[in-house]
Structures are given as structure tokens and as C-alpha cells.
Short mmCIF file of C-alpha atoms in Angstrom, two decimals:
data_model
loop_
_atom_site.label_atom_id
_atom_site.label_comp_id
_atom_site.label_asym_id
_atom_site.label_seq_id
_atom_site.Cartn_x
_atom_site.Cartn_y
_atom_site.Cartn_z
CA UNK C 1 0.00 0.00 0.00
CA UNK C 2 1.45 3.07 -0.74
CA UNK C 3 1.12 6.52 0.91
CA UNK C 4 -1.63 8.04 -1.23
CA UNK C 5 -3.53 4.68 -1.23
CA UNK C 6 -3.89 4.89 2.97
CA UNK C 7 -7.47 4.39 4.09
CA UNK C 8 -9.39 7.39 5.05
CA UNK C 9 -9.15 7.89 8.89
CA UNK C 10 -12.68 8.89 9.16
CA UNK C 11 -12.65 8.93 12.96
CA UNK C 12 -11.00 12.57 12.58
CA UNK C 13 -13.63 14.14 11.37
CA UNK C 14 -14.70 17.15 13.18
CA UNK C 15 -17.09 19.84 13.13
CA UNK C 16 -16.20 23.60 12.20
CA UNK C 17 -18.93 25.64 13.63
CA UNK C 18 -18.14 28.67 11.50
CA UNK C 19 -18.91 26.62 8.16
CA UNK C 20 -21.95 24.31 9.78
CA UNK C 21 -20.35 20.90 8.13
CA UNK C 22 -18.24 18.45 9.31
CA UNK C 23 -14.46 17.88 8.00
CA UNK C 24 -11.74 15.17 7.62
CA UNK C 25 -8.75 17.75 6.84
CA UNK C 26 -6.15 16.98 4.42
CA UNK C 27 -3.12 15.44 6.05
CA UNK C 28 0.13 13.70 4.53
CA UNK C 29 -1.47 10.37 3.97
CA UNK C 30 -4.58 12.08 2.92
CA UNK C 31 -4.18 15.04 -0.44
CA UNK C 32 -7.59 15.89 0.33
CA UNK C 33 -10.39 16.66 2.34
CA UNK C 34 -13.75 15.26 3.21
CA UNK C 35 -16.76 17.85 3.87
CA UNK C 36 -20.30 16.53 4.67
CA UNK C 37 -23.28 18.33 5.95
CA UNK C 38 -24.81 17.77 9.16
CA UNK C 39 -26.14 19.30 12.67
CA UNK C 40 -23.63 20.28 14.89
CA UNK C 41 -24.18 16.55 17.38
CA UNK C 42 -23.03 14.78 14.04
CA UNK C 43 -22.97 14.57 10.48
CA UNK C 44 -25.63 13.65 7.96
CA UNK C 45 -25.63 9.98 8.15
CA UNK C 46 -27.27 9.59 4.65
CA UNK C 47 -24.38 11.88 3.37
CA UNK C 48 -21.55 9.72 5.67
CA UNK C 49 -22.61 6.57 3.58
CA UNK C 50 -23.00 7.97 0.54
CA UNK C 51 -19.11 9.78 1.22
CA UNK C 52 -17.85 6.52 2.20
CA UNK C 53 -18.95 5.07 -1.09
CA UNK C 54 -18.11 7.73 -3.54
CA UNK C 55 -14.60 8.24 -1.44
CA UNK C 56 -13.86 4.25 -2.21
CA UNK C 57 -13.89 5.16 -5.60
CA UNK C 58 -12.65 8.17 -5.84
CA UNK C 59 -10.05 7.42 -8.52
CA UNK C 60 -12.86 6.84 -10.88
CA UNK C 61 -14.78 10.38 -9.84
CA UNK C 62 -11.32 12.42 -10.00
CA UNK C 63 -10.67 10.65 -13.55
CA UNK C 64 -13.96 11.18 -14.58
CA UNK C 65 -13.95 14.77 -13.53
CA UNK C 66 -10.68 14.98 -15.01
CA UNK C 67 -11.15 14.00 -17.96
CA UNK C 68 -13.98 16.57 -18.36
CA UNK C 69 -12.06 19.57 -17.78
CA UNK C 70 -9.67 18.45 -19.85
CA UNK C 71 -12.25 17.85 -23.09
CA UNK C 72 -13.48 21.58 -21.88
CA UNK C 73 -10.22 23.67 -21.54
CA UNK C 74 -7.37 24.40 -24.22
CA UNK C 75 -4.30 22.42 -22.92
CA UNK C 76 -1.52 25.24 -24.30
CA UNK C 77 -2.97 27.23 -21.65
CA UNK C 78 -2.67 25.22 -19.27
CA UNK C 79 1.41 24.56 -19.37
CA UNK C 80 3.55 22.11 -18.90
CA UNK C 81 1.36 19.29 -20.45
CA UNK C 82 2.55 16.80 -17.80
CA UNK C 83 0.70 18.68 -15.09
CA UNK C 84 -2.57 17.18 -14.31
CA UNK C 85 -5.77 18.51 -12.17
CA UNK C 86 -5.13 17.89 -8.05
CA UNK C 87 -8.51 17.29 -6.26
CA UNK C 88 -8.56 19.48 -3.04
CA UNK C 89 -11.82 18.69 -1.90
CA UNK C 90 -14.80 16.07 -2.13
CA UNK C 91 -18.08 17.89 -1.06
CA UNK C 92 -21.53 16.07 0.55
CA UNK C 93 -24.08 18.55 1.09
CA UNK C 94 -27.10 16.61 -0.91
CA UNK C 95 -28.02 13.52 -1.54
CA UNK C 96 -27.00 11.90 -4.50
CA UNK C 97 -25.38 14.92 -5.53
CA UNK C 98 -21.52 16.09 -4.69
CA UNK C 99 -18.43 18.12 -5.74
CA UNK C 100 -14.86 17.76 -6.34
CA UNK C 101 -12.79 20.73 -5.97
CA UNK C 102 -9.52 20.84 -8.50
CA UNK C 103 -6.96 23.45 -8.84
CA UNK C 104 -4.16 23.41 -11.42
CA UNK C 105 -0.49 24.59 -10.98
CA UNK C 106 -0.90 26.74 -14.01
CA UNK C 107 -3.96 28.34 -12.70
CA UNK C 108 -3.00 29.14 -8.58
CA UNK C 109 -6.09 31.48 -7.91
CA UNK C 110 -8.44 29.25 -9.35
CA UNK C 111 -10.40 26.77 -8.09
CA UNK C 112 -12.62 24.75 -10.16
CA UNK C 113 -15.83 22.75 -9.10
CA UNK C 114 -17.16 19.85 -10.75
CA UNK C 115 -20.41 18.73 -9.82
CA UNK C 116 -21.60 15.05 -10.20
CA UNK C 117 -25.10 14.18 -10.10
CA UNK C 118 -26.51 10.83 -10.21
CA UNK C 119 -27.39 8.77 -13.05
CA UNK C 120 -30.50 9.03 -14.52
CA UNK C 121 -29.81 4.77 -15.39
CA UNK C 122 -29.95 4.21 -11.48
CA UNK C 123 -31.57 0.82 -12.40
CA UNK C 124 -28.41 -0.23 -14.60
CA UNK C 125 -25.68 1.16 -11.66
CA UNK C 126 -27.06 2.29 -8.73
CA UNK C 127 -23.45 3.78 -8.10
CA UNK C 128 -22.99 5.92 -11.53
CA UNK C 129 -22.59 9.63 -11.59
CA UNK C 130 -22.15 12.02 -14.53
CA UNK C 131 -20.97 15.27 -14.55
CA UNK C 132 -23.71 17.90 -14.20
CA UNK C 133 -21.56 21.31 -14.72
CA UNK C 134 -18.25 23.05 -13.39
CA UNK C 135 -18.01 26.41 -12.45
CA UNK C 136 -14.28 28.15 -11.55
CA UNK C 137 -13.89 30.50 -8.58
CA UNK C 138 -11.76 32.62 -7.77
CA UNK C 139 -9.57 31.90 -4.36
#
């Protein structure tokens, strides 16, 4: 196993009152962090399942997300080629419904949201989610 392939420690999650939503902050085993709604006792247990499910394939989201920002922006300006999108953030504030937040080396005071919705073939994969839009903001 290496370092980036550690299981999420999701017994550090905490709540940040100034936000409302509970965290799992970024650490060195962990490039990103894990925000899901909830009351201040706890977090959303709907949205805790459905974070531990989309977080155990993550590598499929981020690619998928990825690879739609990629079809969507022009690559020369976006230099060196080799650099790739780095998910910050996964995001569970809805059911069936959350965001991964990129930024790009070439692009420091960006930060760009993709939004994944669920399928509309539930039946066929209960677990499939497309890409709904992306919107940038600025840091």
C-alpha cells in the first residue's frame, strides 16, 4: 500500500462551527479533504454513507472529472502538459449529488468545481454519476 492509497481515517472528522459541516482535513497520507453536511451533534448519516462510497472510488470520480475539464479547456494554456488537475476537496451537502474541488499549478487562484449528479440509469448502476456542470472560482 502506498502513501496516497492509505485508508481514510474517518474517525477525525470534526465539526467547524463557522462553516456548519463536518471535516476530515487533508493530512500527509490524505491530499484531500472530506466535507459533509450535518447538525452540529453529528454529520448527515445519509451523506456519511454515501461519502464513504463515492470516497472508495474516488479514482474513478477524480478521472472522470478529469477527464472533463480536460475535453473543456485548451491544454496550451494550461502549461507544462505533464501537469494534471489535483482534487482538493470532495463535497456532501445533498443527496446523491456532490463536488470535487480541482486546482491546477498553471492556474494558482483558481479553483474549479465539478459537480456530479446521479445517473439518470440508477436501475443499470445504482453507483454511476455524470458530470452535471463546473463552475471556476476565484480563491
Amino acid at each position: 500500500m502506498t502513501i496516497h492509497e492509505m485508508p481514510v481515517k474517518w474517525d477525525a472528522i470534526q465539526f467547524l462551527p463557522d462553516e456548519s459541516v463536518w471535516m476530515i482535513p487533508r493530512s500527509t497520507y490524505q491530499g484531500y479533504e472530506i466535507v459533509i453536511a450535518g447538525q452540529p451533534n453529528q454529520p448527515d448519516p445519509q451523506l456519511l454513507e454515501f461519502a464513504k462510497r463515492v470516497i472508495d472510488d474516488r479514482e474513478r470520480w477524480t478521472s472522470l472529472s478529469r477527464g472533463f475539464l480536460w475535453d473543456f479547456m485548451d491544454r496550451s494554456k494550461f502549461p507544462p502538459a505533464d501537469e494534471d488537475w489535483y482534487a482538493d476537496a470532495f463535497r456532501f451537502e445533498s443527496p446523491d449529488i456532490f463536488t470535487i474541488e480541482f486546482s491546477h499549478v498553471a492556474d494558482p487562484y483558481g479553483l474549479w468545481i465539478v459537480e456530479l449528479h446521479q445517473s439518470r440509469l440508477r436501475e443499470e448502476d445504482p453507483d454511476s454519476y455524470a458530470v452535471q456542470e463546473f463552475r471556476r472560482r476565484n480563491h
